[in-house]
Short mmCIF file of C-alpha atoms and ligand atoms in Angstrom, two decimals:
data_model
loop_
_atom_site.label_atom_id
_atom_site.label_comp_id
_atom_site.label_asym_id
_atom_site.label_seq_id
_atom_site.Cartn_x
_atom_site.Cartn_y
_atom_site.Cartn_z
CA MET A 414 -46.85 80.23 20.88
CA GLU A 415 -45.00 77.59 22.87
CA TYR A 416 -48.22 75.51 22.90
CA VAL A 417 -48.49 75.82 19.13
CA ILE A 418 -44.85 74.59 18.62
CA LEU A 419 -45.42 71.68 21.06
CA ALA A 420 -48.63 70.71 19.23
CA ILE A 421 -46.78 70.73 15.84
CA VAL A 422 -43.96 68.50 17.24
CA ILE A 423 -46.44 65.98 18.73
CA ALA A 424 -48.38 65.89 15.45
CA ALA A 425 -45.16 65.25 13.47
CA VAL A 426 -44.13 62.37 15.79
CA VAL A 427 -47.58 60.74 15.55
CA ILE A 428 -47.67 60.98 11.71
CA GLY A 429 -44.04 59.67 11.39
CA GLY A 430 -44.76 56.69 13.66
CA ALA A 431 -47.90 55.76 11.77
CA ALA A 432 -46.04 55.91 8.43
CA GLY A 433 -43.24 53.69 9.81
CA LEU A 434 -45.76 51.09 10.95
CA VAL A 435 -47.35 50.95 7.52
CA VAL A 436 -43.95 50.48 5.75
CA SER A 437 -42.68 47.79 8.12
CA GLY A 438 -46.01 46.04 7.89
CA LYS A 439 -45.63 45.89 4.10
CA ARG A 440 -42.03 44.64 4.35
CA ARG A 441 -43.04 41.89 6.74
CA LYS A 442 -45.60 40.61 4.29
CA GLU A 443 -42.87 40.17 1.64
CA LEU A 444 -40.66 38.06 3.90
CA PRO A 445 -41.22 34.31 4.46
CA PRO A 446 -42.76 33.55 7.82
CA ALA A 447 -40.19 33.85 10.58
CA PRO A 448 -39.26 30.64 12.42
CA PRO A 449 -40.72 30.38 15.89
CA ALA A 450 -38.44 32.09 18.36
CA ARG A 451 -36.32 29.65 20.43
CA THR A 452 -35.39 30.60 23.92
CA PRO A 453 -32.08 29.09 24.93
CA GLU A 454 -32.60 26.57 27.69
CA LEU A 455 -31.06 27.76 30.92
CA ARG A 456 -29.18 24.98 32.65
CA GLU A 457 -26.50 24.46 35.21
CA PRO A 458 -23.13 23.51 33.71
CA GLN A 459 -22.34 19.83 34.34
CA VAL A 460 -19.07 18.25 35.41
CA GLY A 461 -16.52 18.24 32.60
CA GLU A 462 -18.35 20.85 30.54
CA GLU A 463 -16.81 24.15 29.55
CA ALA A 464 -17.78 27.04 31.82
CA ALA A 465 -18.96 29.12 28.84
CA PRO A 466 -22.75 29.28 28.37
CA PRO A 467 -24.09 26.88 25.74
CA LYS A 468 -24.02 28.34 22.26
CA GLU A 469 -27.21 28.72 20.29
CA GLU A 470 -26.71 26.52 17.24
CA PRO A 471 -29.23 25.83 14.53
CA ARG A 472 -30.48 22.29 14.99
CA ARG A 473 -31.37 20.07 12.07
CA GLN A 474 -34.68 18.33 11.83
CA VAL A 475 -34.52 14.55 11.61
CA GLU A 476 -35.62 14.64 7.96
CA GLU A 477 -32.60 16.78 7.09
CA VAL A 478 -30.02 14.39 8.51
CA ALA A 479 -28.45 12.25 5.78
CA LEU A 480 -28.44 8.57 6.58
CA PRO A 481 -25.14 6.71 6.37
CA GLU A 482 -24.33 5.17 3.01
CA THR A 483 -24.70 1.65 4.30
CA ALA A 484 -28.36 2.23 5.00
CA VAL A 485 -28.92 2.87 1.31
CA GLU A 486 -27.26 -0.37 0.33
CA THR A 487 -29.00 -2.51 2.93
CA VAL A 488 -31.90 -4.51 1.61
CA PRO A 489 -34.98 -3.30 3.47
CA GLU A 490 -37.10 -5.49 5.66
CA THR A 491 -39.48 -7.69 3.75
CA PRO A 492 -43.01 -6.31 4.06
CA GLY A 493 -45.12 -8.45 6.29
CA GLU A 494 -42.14 -10.10 7.98
CA GLU A 495 -41.59 -7.75 10.85
CA GLY A 496 -38.27 -7.98 12.61
CA VAL A 497 -36.61 -9.90 9.78
CA LEU A 498 -33.75 -7.79 8.47
CA LEU A 499 -32.33 -9.03 5.22
CA VAL A 500 -28.63 -8.54 4.69
CA GLU A 501 -26.58 -7.49 1.72
CA VAL A 502 -25.54 -9.98 -0.88
CA PRO A 503 -21.91 -9.19 -1.74
CA GLU A 504 -20.53 -9.53 -5.23
CA PRO A 505 -19.15 -12.95 -6.13
CA THR A 506 -15.36 -13.14 -5.94
CA ALA A 507 -14.76 -14.79 -9.30
CA GLY A 508 -13.51 -12.22 -11.78
CA ARG A 509 -13.15 -9.47 -9.22
CA LEU A 510 -9.66 -8.61 -10.34
CA THR A 511 -10.93 -8.23 -13.87
CA ARG A 512 -13.63 -5.84 -12.63
CA LEU A 513 -11.07 -3.89 -10.61
CA ARG A 514 -8.50 -4.03 -13.40
CA SER A 515 -9.05 -0.44 -14.48
CA ARG A 516 -8.09 0.75 -10.97
CA LEU A 517 -4.85 -1.15 -11.16
CA ALA A 518 -4.19 -0.03 -14.70
CA ARG A 519 -4.70 3.60 -13.64
CA SER A 520 -2.37 3.44 -10.66
CA GLN A 521 0.31 1.23 -12.20
CA ASN A 522 0.34 2.84 -15.60
CA THR A 523 3.80 4.40 -15.23
CA LEU A 524 5.45 1.04 -14.72
CA GLY A 525 3.88 -0.96 -17.54
CA LYS A 526 3.70 1.82 -20.14
CA GLY A 527 7.13 3.11 -19.14
CA LEU A 528 8.73 -0.28 -19.63
CA LEU A 529 7.03 -0.79 -22.99
CA ASN A 530 8.12 2.65 -24.19
CA LEU A 531 11.74 2.15 -23.19
CA LEU A 532 11.91 -1.30 -24.73
CA SER A 533 10.49 0.02 -28.02
CA ARG A 534 13.38 2.42 -28.54
CA ASP A 535 15.33 1.86 -31.78
CA ARG A 536 18.58 1.37 -29.93
CA LEU A 537 18.69 -0.33 -26.58
CA ASP A 538 21.96 1.10 -25.27
CA GLU A 539 23.38 1.05 -21.74
CA ASP A 540 21.58 4.28 -20.84
CA THR A 541 18.24 2.78 -21.80
CA TRP A 542 18.86 -0.35 -19.73
CA GLU A 543 19.76 1.88 -16.82
CA GLU A 544 16.51 3.78 -17.26
CA ILE A 545 14.64 0.49 -17.28
CA GLU A 546 16.39 -0.49 -14.08
CA GLU A 547 15.54 2.82 -12.43
CA LEU A 548 11.92 2.52 -13.42
CA LEU A 549 11.70 -0.92 -11.83
CA LEU A 550 13.41 0.23 -8.65
CA THR A 551 11.14 3.27 -8.37
CA ALA A 552 8.14 0.94 -8.58
CA ASP A 553 9.54 -0.98 -5.57
CA VAL A 554 10.33 -4.16 -7.50
CA GLY A 555 13.47 -4.55 -5.35
CA VAL A 556 17.14 -4.77 -6.29
CA GLN A 557 17.55 -8.49 -6.84
CA PRO A 558 14.35 -9.04 -8.85
CA THR A 559 15.14 -5.92 -10.92
CA GLN A 560 18.53 -7.30 -11.88
CA GLU A 561 17.03 -10.65 -12.79
CA LEU A 562 14.37 -9.05 -14.93
CA VAL A 563 16.79 -6.76 -16.76
CA GLU A 564 19.13 -9.68 -17.40
CA ALA A 565 16.32 -11.83 -18.79
CA LEU A 566 15.01 -9.00 -20.96
CA ARG A 567 18.47 -8.19 -22.37
CA THR A 568 19.03 -11.79 -23.41
CA ARG A 569 15.61 -12.22 -24.95
CA VAL A 570 15.61 -8.89 -26.78
CA LYS A 571 18.99 -9.78 -28.29
CA VAL A 572 17.70 -13.15 -29.50
CA LEU A 573 14.57 -11.51 -30.83
CA GLY A 574 16.42 -8.99 -33.02
CA THR A 575 13.85 -6.64 -34.47
CA ARG A 576 10.94 -6.13 -32.12
CA SER A 577 7.30 -5.49 -32.91
CA PRO A 578 5.17 -3.88 -30.14
CA ASP A 579 3.18 -7.10 -29.78
CA GLU A 580 6.31 -9.19 -29.40
CA LEU A 581 7.69 -6.84 -26.79
CA ARG A 582 4.49 -6.87 -24.88
CA GLY A 583 4.36 -10.67 -24.89
CA LEU A 584 7.95 -10.93 -23.79
CA LEU A 585 7.56 -8.44 -20.97
CA ARG A 586 4.35 -10.12 -19.84
CA GLU A 587 6.03 -13.51 -19.65
CA GLU A 588 9.00 -12.18 -17.68
CA LEU A 589 6.88 -10.20 -15.21
CA VAL A 590 4.55 -13.14 -14.59
CA ALA A 591 7.59 -15.38 -14.02
CA LEU A 592 8.94 -12.88 -11.50
CA ILE A 593 5.66 -12.86 -9.58
CA ASP A 594 5.74 -16.65 -9.69
CA PRO A 595 2.44 -18.15 -10.77
CA THR A 596 3.42 -21.48 -9.23
CA LEU A 597 3.03 -20.21 -5.64
CA ASP A 598 0.00 -21.61 -3.85
CA ARG A 599 -2.34 -18.68 -3.28
CA THR A 600 -5.27 -20.71 -2.00
CA LEU A 601 -6.94 -19.22 1.05
CA ASN A 602 -7.65 -22.01 3.53
CA THR A 603 -11.13 -21.12 4.69
CA ALA A 604 -12.97 -24.44 4.58
CA LYS A 605 -14.38 -26.02 7.72
CA HIS A 606 -12.62 -29.07 9.20
CA ALA A 607 -15.68 -31.23 8.73
CA ASP A 608 -13.77 -34.42 9.56
CA GLU A 609 -13.21 -33.34 13.17
CA ASP A 610 -15.73 -33.98 15.93
CA PRO A 611 -17.18 -31.46 16.57
CA ALA A 612 -16.56 -29.93 13.13
CA ARG A 613 -14.20 -27.00 13.57
CA PRO A 614 -14.24 -23.84 11.49
CA ALA A 615 -11.12 -22.71 9.65
CA VAL A 616 -9.41 -20.01 11.69
CA LEU A 617 -7.78 -17.00 10.06
CA LEU A 618 -5.76 -14.45 11.99
CA VAL A 619 -5.44 -11.00 10.42
CA VAL A 620 -2.29 -9.21 11.58
CA GLY A 621 -0.41 -6.03 10.71
CA VAL A 622 0.41 -2.59 12.08
CA ASN A 623 -2.22 0.05 12.78
CA GLY A 624 -3.76 1.85 9.88
CA VAL A 625 -2.73 -0.57 7.14
CA GLY A 626 -6.32 -1.63 6.63
CA LYS A 627 -6.62 -4.68 8.88
CA THR A 628 -10.16 -4.13 10.09
CA THR A 629 -11.33 -3.06 6.65
CA THR A 630 -9.69 -6.13 5.15
CA SER A 631 -11.29 -8.43 7.76
CA GLY A 632 -14.67 -6.91 6.90
CA LYS A 633 -14.13 -7.17 3.16
CA LEU A 634 -12.86 -10.72 3.54
CA ALA A 635 -15.96 -11.67 5.51
CA ARG A 636 -17.96 -10.44 2.52
CA VAL A 637 -15.79 -12.44 0.10
CA LEU A 638 -16.39 -15.57 2.17
CA VAL A 639 -20.11 -14.97 2.57
CA ALA A 640 -20.36 -14.37 -1.18
CA ASP A 641 -18.72 -17.75 -1.67
CA GLY A 642 -21.34 -19.37 0.53
CA ARG A 643 -19.43 -19.62 3.81
CA LYS A 644 -20.84 -18.99 7.28
CA VAL A 645 -18.51 -16.57 9.05
CA VAL A 646 -17.89 -15.50 12.66
CA LEU A 647 -15.74 -12.44 13.33
CA GLY A 648 -13.49 -12.02 16.35
CA ALA A 649 -12.72 -8.43 17.37
CA ALA A 650 -9.43 -9.11 19.11
CA ASP A 651 -8.31 -5.50 18.57
CA THR A 652 -9.48 -4.62 22.07
CA PHE A 653 -7.05 -1.71 22.13
CA ARG A 654 -9.34 0.52 20.08
CA ALA A 655 -13.07 0.22 20.78
CA ALA A 656 -13.88 1.85 17.44
CA ALA A 657 -12.13 -1.02 15.65
CA ALA A 658 -14.55 -3.52 17.23
CA ASP A 659 -17.52 -1.32 16.31
CA GLN A 660 -16.20 -1.01 12.77
CA LEU A 661 -15.80 -4.78 12.47
CA GLN A 662 -19.25 -5.41 13.90
CA THR A 663 -20.77 -3.05 11.35
CA TRP A 664 -19.03 -4.92 8.53
CA GLY A 665 -20.32 -8.19 10.00
CA GLU A 666 -23.89 -6.98 10.41
CA ARG A 667 -24.03 -5.94 6.79
CA VAL A 668 -23.52 -9.53 5.65
CA GLY A 669 -25.08 -11.32 8.60
CA ALA A 670 -21.87 -12.44 10.32
CA ARG A 671 -21.80 -12.43 14.11
CA THR A 672 -18.99 -10.51 15.82
CA VAL A 673 -17.56 -11.74 19.11
CA ARG A 674 -16.04 -8.92 21.12
CA GLY A 675 -14.71 -8.28 24.59
CA PRO A 676 -14.40 -5.32 26.91
CA GLU A 677 -12.24 -2.40 25.75
CA GLY A 678 -8.67 -3.04 26.86
CA GLY A 679 -9.55 -6.69 27.56
CA ASP A 680 -7.42 -9.70 26.71
CA PRO A 681 -7.25 -10.13 22.91
CA ALA A 682 -6.39 -13.82 23.27
CA SER A 683 -9.56 -14.50 25.23
CA VAL A 684 -11.69 -12.74 22.59
CA ALA A 685 -10.01 -14.81 19.88
CA PHE A 686 -10.60 -18.00 21.88
CA ASP A 687 -14.28 -17.11 22.41
CA ALA A 688 -14.71 -16.32 18.72
CA VAL A 689 -13.53 -19.79 17.74
CA LYS A 690 -15.71 -21.34 20.47
CA GLU A 691 -18.70 -19.44 19.08
CA GLY A 692 -17.74 -20.52 15.56
CA ILE A 693 -17.76 -24.18 16.64
CA ALA A 694 -21.11 -23.74 18.44
CA GLU A 695 -22.70 -22.03 15.42
CA GLY A 696 -21.32 -24.57 12.97
CA ALA A 697 -19.50 -21.77 11.13
CA ASP A 698 -17.15 -22.46 8.23
CA THR A 699 -14.65 -19.73 8.98
CA VAL A 700 -13.63 -17.60 11.95
CA LEU A 701 -11.81 -14.39 11.10
CA VAL A 702 -9.88 -12.80 13.94
CA ASP A 703 -8.88 -9.13 13.62
CA THR A 704 -5.93 -8.35 15.88
CA ALA A 705 -4.32 -5.15 17.16
CA GLY A 706 -0.90 -4.48 15.73
CA ARG A 707 0.78 -2.12 18.11
CA LEU A 708 4.37 -2.26 17.08
CA HIS A 709 5.83 -0.65 20.20
CA THR A 710 8.45 -3.28 20.71
CA LYS A 711 9.08 -6.59 19.10
CA THR A 712 8.80 -8.30 22.47
CA GLY A 713 5.42 -6.70 23.17
CA LEU A 714 4.14 -7.74 19.79
CA MET A 715 5.53 -11.21 20.20
CA ASP A 716 3.86 -11.57 23.59
CA GLU A 717 0.50 -10.41 22.33
CA LEU A 718 0.32 -12.08 18.93
CA GLY A 719 2.09 -15.19 20.12
CA LYS A 720 -0.41 -15.52 22.95
CA VAL A 721 -3.42 -15.00 20.65
CA LYS A 722 -2.16 -17.76 18.39
CA ARG A 723 -1.29 -20.12 21.24
CA VAL A 724 -4.64 -19.66 22.95
CA VAL A 725 -6.64 -20.05 19.74
CA GLU A 726 -4.72 -23.23 18.99
CA LYS A 727 -6.20 -24.84 22.08
CA HIS A 728 -9.14 -25.47 19.74
CA GLY A 729 -6.88 -26.69 16.95
CA PRO A 730 -4.26 -25.31 14.50
CA VAL A 731 -4.73 -21.90 12.91
CA ASP A 732 -5.33 -22.21 9.17
CA GLU A 733 -4.05 -18.86 7.93
CA VAL A 734 -2.11 -15.95 9.35
CA LEU A 735 -2.64 -13.10 6.92
CA LEU A 736 -0.27 -10.17 7.11
CA VAL A 737 -1.87 -6.95 5.90
CA LEU A 738 0.55 -4.48 4.31
CA ASP A 739 -0.12 -0.98 3.03
CA ALA A 740 1.36 -0.83 -0.49
CA THR A 741 1.82 2.94 -0.24
CA THR A 742 4.39 2.60 2.54
CA GLY A 743 6.89 0.86 0.26
CA GLN A 744 10.18 -0.19 1.84
CA ASN A 745 9.06 0.90 5.33
CA GLY A 746 6.22 -1.57 5.10
CA LEU A 747 8.71 -4.28 4.25
CA VAL A 748 10.70 -3.64 7.40
CA GLN A 749 7.53 -3.96 9.51
CA ALA A 750 6.53 -7.04 7.59
CA LYS A 751 9.76 -8.75 8.49
CA VAL A 752 9.20 -8.12 12.20
CA PHE A 753 5.77 -9.73 11.99
CA ALA A 754 7.12 -12.65 10.03
CA GLU A 755 9.66 -13.27 12.79
CA VAL A 756 6.93 -13.27 15.42
CA VAL A 757 4.30 -15.46 13.75
CA ASP A 758 4.38 -17.79 10.76
CA ILE A 759 2.73 -15.76 8.04
CA THR A 760 0.89 -17.86 5.46
CA GLY A 761 -0.24 -15.10 3.11
CA ILE A 762 0.03 -11.39 2.41
CA VAL A 763 -2.81 -8.96 1.79
CA LEU A 764 -1.53 -5.90 -0.03
CA THR A 765 -3.93 -2.99 0.51
CA LYS A 766 -4.25 0.45 -1.14
CA LEU A 767 -2.76 -0.67 -4.44
CA ASP A 768 -5.22 1.77 -6.00
CA GLY A 769 -3.35 4.65 -4.39
CA THR A 770 0.24 4.01 -5.43
CA ALA A 771 2.32 3.47 -8.55
CA LYS A 772 4.59 1.14 -6.60
CA GLY A 773 2.95 -2.12 -7.62
CA GLY A 774 6.38 -3.74 -7.77
CA ILE A 775 6.03 -4.23 -4.02
CA VAL A 776 4.10 -7.42 -4.86
CA ILE A 777 7.34 -8.89 -6.16
CA SER A 778 9.68 -7.65 -3.43
CA VAL A 779 7.44 -8.56 -0.50
CA GLN A 780 7.02 -12.11 -1.75
CA ARG A 781 10.76 -12.42 -2.21
CA GLN A 782 11.65 -11.01 1.17
CA LEU A 783 9.12 -13.01 3.16
CA GLY A 784 8.92 -16.08 1.00
CA VAL A 785 5.14 -15.93 1.34
CA PRO A 786 2.65 -15.37 -1.52
CA VAL A 787 0.41 -12.33 -1.91
CA LYS A 788 -3.05 -13.87 -1.68
CA LEU A 789 -5.34 -10.84 -1.74
CA ILE A 790 -5.11 -7.25 -2.89
CA GLY A 791 -7.09 -4.18 -1.80
CA LEU A 792 -8.03 -1.81 -4.58
CA GLY A 793 -10.21 0.77 -2.90
CA GLU A 794 -12.29 1.68 0.10
CA GLY A 795 -15.48 0.16 -1.29
CA ALA A 796 -16.96 -2.92 0.39
CA ASP A 797 -16.17 -5.20 -2.53
CA ASP A 798 -12.78 -3.75 -3.44
CA LEU A 799 -10.77 -6.74 -2.28
CA ALA A 800 -9.74 -9.32 -4.85
CA PRO A 801 -7.93 -12.65 -4.89
CA PHE A 802 -4.50 -12.02 -6.35
CA GLU A 803 -3.91 -13.46 -9.81
CA PRO A 804 -0.43 -12.90 -11.31
CA GLU A 805 -1.56 -12.94 -14.97
CA ALA A 806 -4.47 -10.54 -14.47
CA PHE A 807 -2.21 -8.28 -12.41
CA VAL A 808 0.46 -8.11 -15.13
CA ASP A 809 -2.18 -7.57 -17.82
CA ALA A 810 -3.43 -4.58 -15.85
CA LEU A 811 0.13 -3.23 -15.60
CA LEU A 812 0.50 -3.42 -19.36
CA ASP A 813 -2.96 -2.04 -20.20
N1 GTP B 2027 -7.70 3.41 -1.01
C1 GTP B 2027 -7.76 2.36 -0.21
N2 GTP B 2027 -7.99 2.54 1.11
C2 GTP B 2027 -8.04 1.47 1.91
C3 GTP B 2027 -7.86 0.14 1.42
N3 GTP B 2027 -7.94 -0.72 2.47
C4 GTP B 2027 -8.17 0.04 3.57
N4 GTP B 2027 -8.23 1.35 3.26
C5 GTP B 2027 -8.44 2.49 4.16
O1 GTP B 2027 -7.40 2.54 5.12
C6 GTP B 2027 -7.86 3.15 6.31
C7 GTP B 2027 -7.42 2.35 7.53
O2 GTP B 2027 -8.12 1.12 7.56
P1 GTP B 2027 -8.41 0.27 8.90
O3 GTP B 2027 -9.05 -0.98 8.45
O4 GTP B 2027 -9.10 1.08 9.92
O5 GTP B 2027 -6.92 0.00 9.39
P2 GTP B 2027 -6.45 -0.92 10.61
O6 GTP B 2027 -5.19 -1.55 10.20
O7 GTP B 2027 -7.52 -1.85 11.06
O8 GTP B 2027 -6.18 0.16 11.72
P3 GTP B 2027 -6.38 -0.03 13.30
O9 GTP B 2027 -7.79 -0.46 13.54
O10 GTP B 2027 -6.07 1.33 13.85
O11 GTP B 2027 -5.40 -1.07 13.71
C8 GTP B 2027 -9.37 3.27 6.15
O12 GTP B 2027 -9.69 4.59 5.82
C9 GTP B 2027 -9.69 2.33 4.99
O13 GTP B 2027 -10.83 2.73 4.28
C10 GTP B 2027 -7.61 -0.01 0.00
O14 GTP B 2027 -7.41 -1.11 -0.53
N5 GTP B 2027 -7.58 1.13 -0.76
#
């Protein structure tokens, strides 16, 4: 009897196993083929590595890795001309502000529209004038220019009597343009000193605190100059942060401008000097020097920037010292700007990130406080989002 029970149990196990094999075989057929099994590589931990065993992570095939955006924009090598890498042709600078006008209009809408709305009220009483004042102050126009503007508007509105929307718009446009001062010389001195022997490129120093957009601006400016037919050499004098030099070099490579750089932590003044030397040797039109703006102490800054300028001037005078300011930092930015202006003679201001703030009035206050014109404005992170500053086009965008 025991033998009979044992035989039944064995038979049941055999039948069950066979059935299971058939089912799993079917299931396997329905699934996509399994990836080849990967055995984790056994290796000794190296110095500096965590003691934990390496984690098994899915690795991407090379075809799955997205290439950086720049690679898409770069003109490919010409077939048949191996080793010749063509570079990008940046957009011409003429009319850039008009192209970027919608960005300005979007970000500065509250100021322009707000002013027009308030001025169109039936009765312009004290409260309304106060609201106008507040609006201007909120947009960082600054106390003194705000008072001047309100005064001018009050007088002209009174003389005007009844006001049509077109008249108001025209009046406001005139007053805002006057406040920004269209008579200031906003020319960027970038032309080679061809009369000297040897001909010497124009030298531009780009200064400002970290993160305001100095390196980006230097790169964009190189594109502006190349688009205008200039031969450019870049100097990566921000030796404090190696990534800044890499970033600058990438900008340069995209438009075919050579970047002179030094060792990380090296002397910024010597990099700047070498960049100008290279510029002279290459017959470049313009040398753009990106500096580090560590604002630890005024003395430290003065030592570093002052030295860069002095050393570069062994080749000849610097043509422009451009102070880059982040428009989104408002009054704080102005305080920093003043420190820089005390250290080096600023010849022009580049106001970046105007696309990201409604405080466009900073254009007016920064010019007033430093007595230096805004020459360029940054309106986005795109390669061609830097435009020469034009007061009329700027005000038109405010009032759009
Ligand atoms: N939206 C916007 N972003 C900008 C503009 N200009 C620069 N940026 C961004 O600001 C950030 C800082 O720019 P950087 O050029 O690295 O700043 P930096 O002053 O050189 O900083 P350090 O190299 O650390 O000294 C980057 O993410 C830029 O893309 C602009 O006009 N608009």
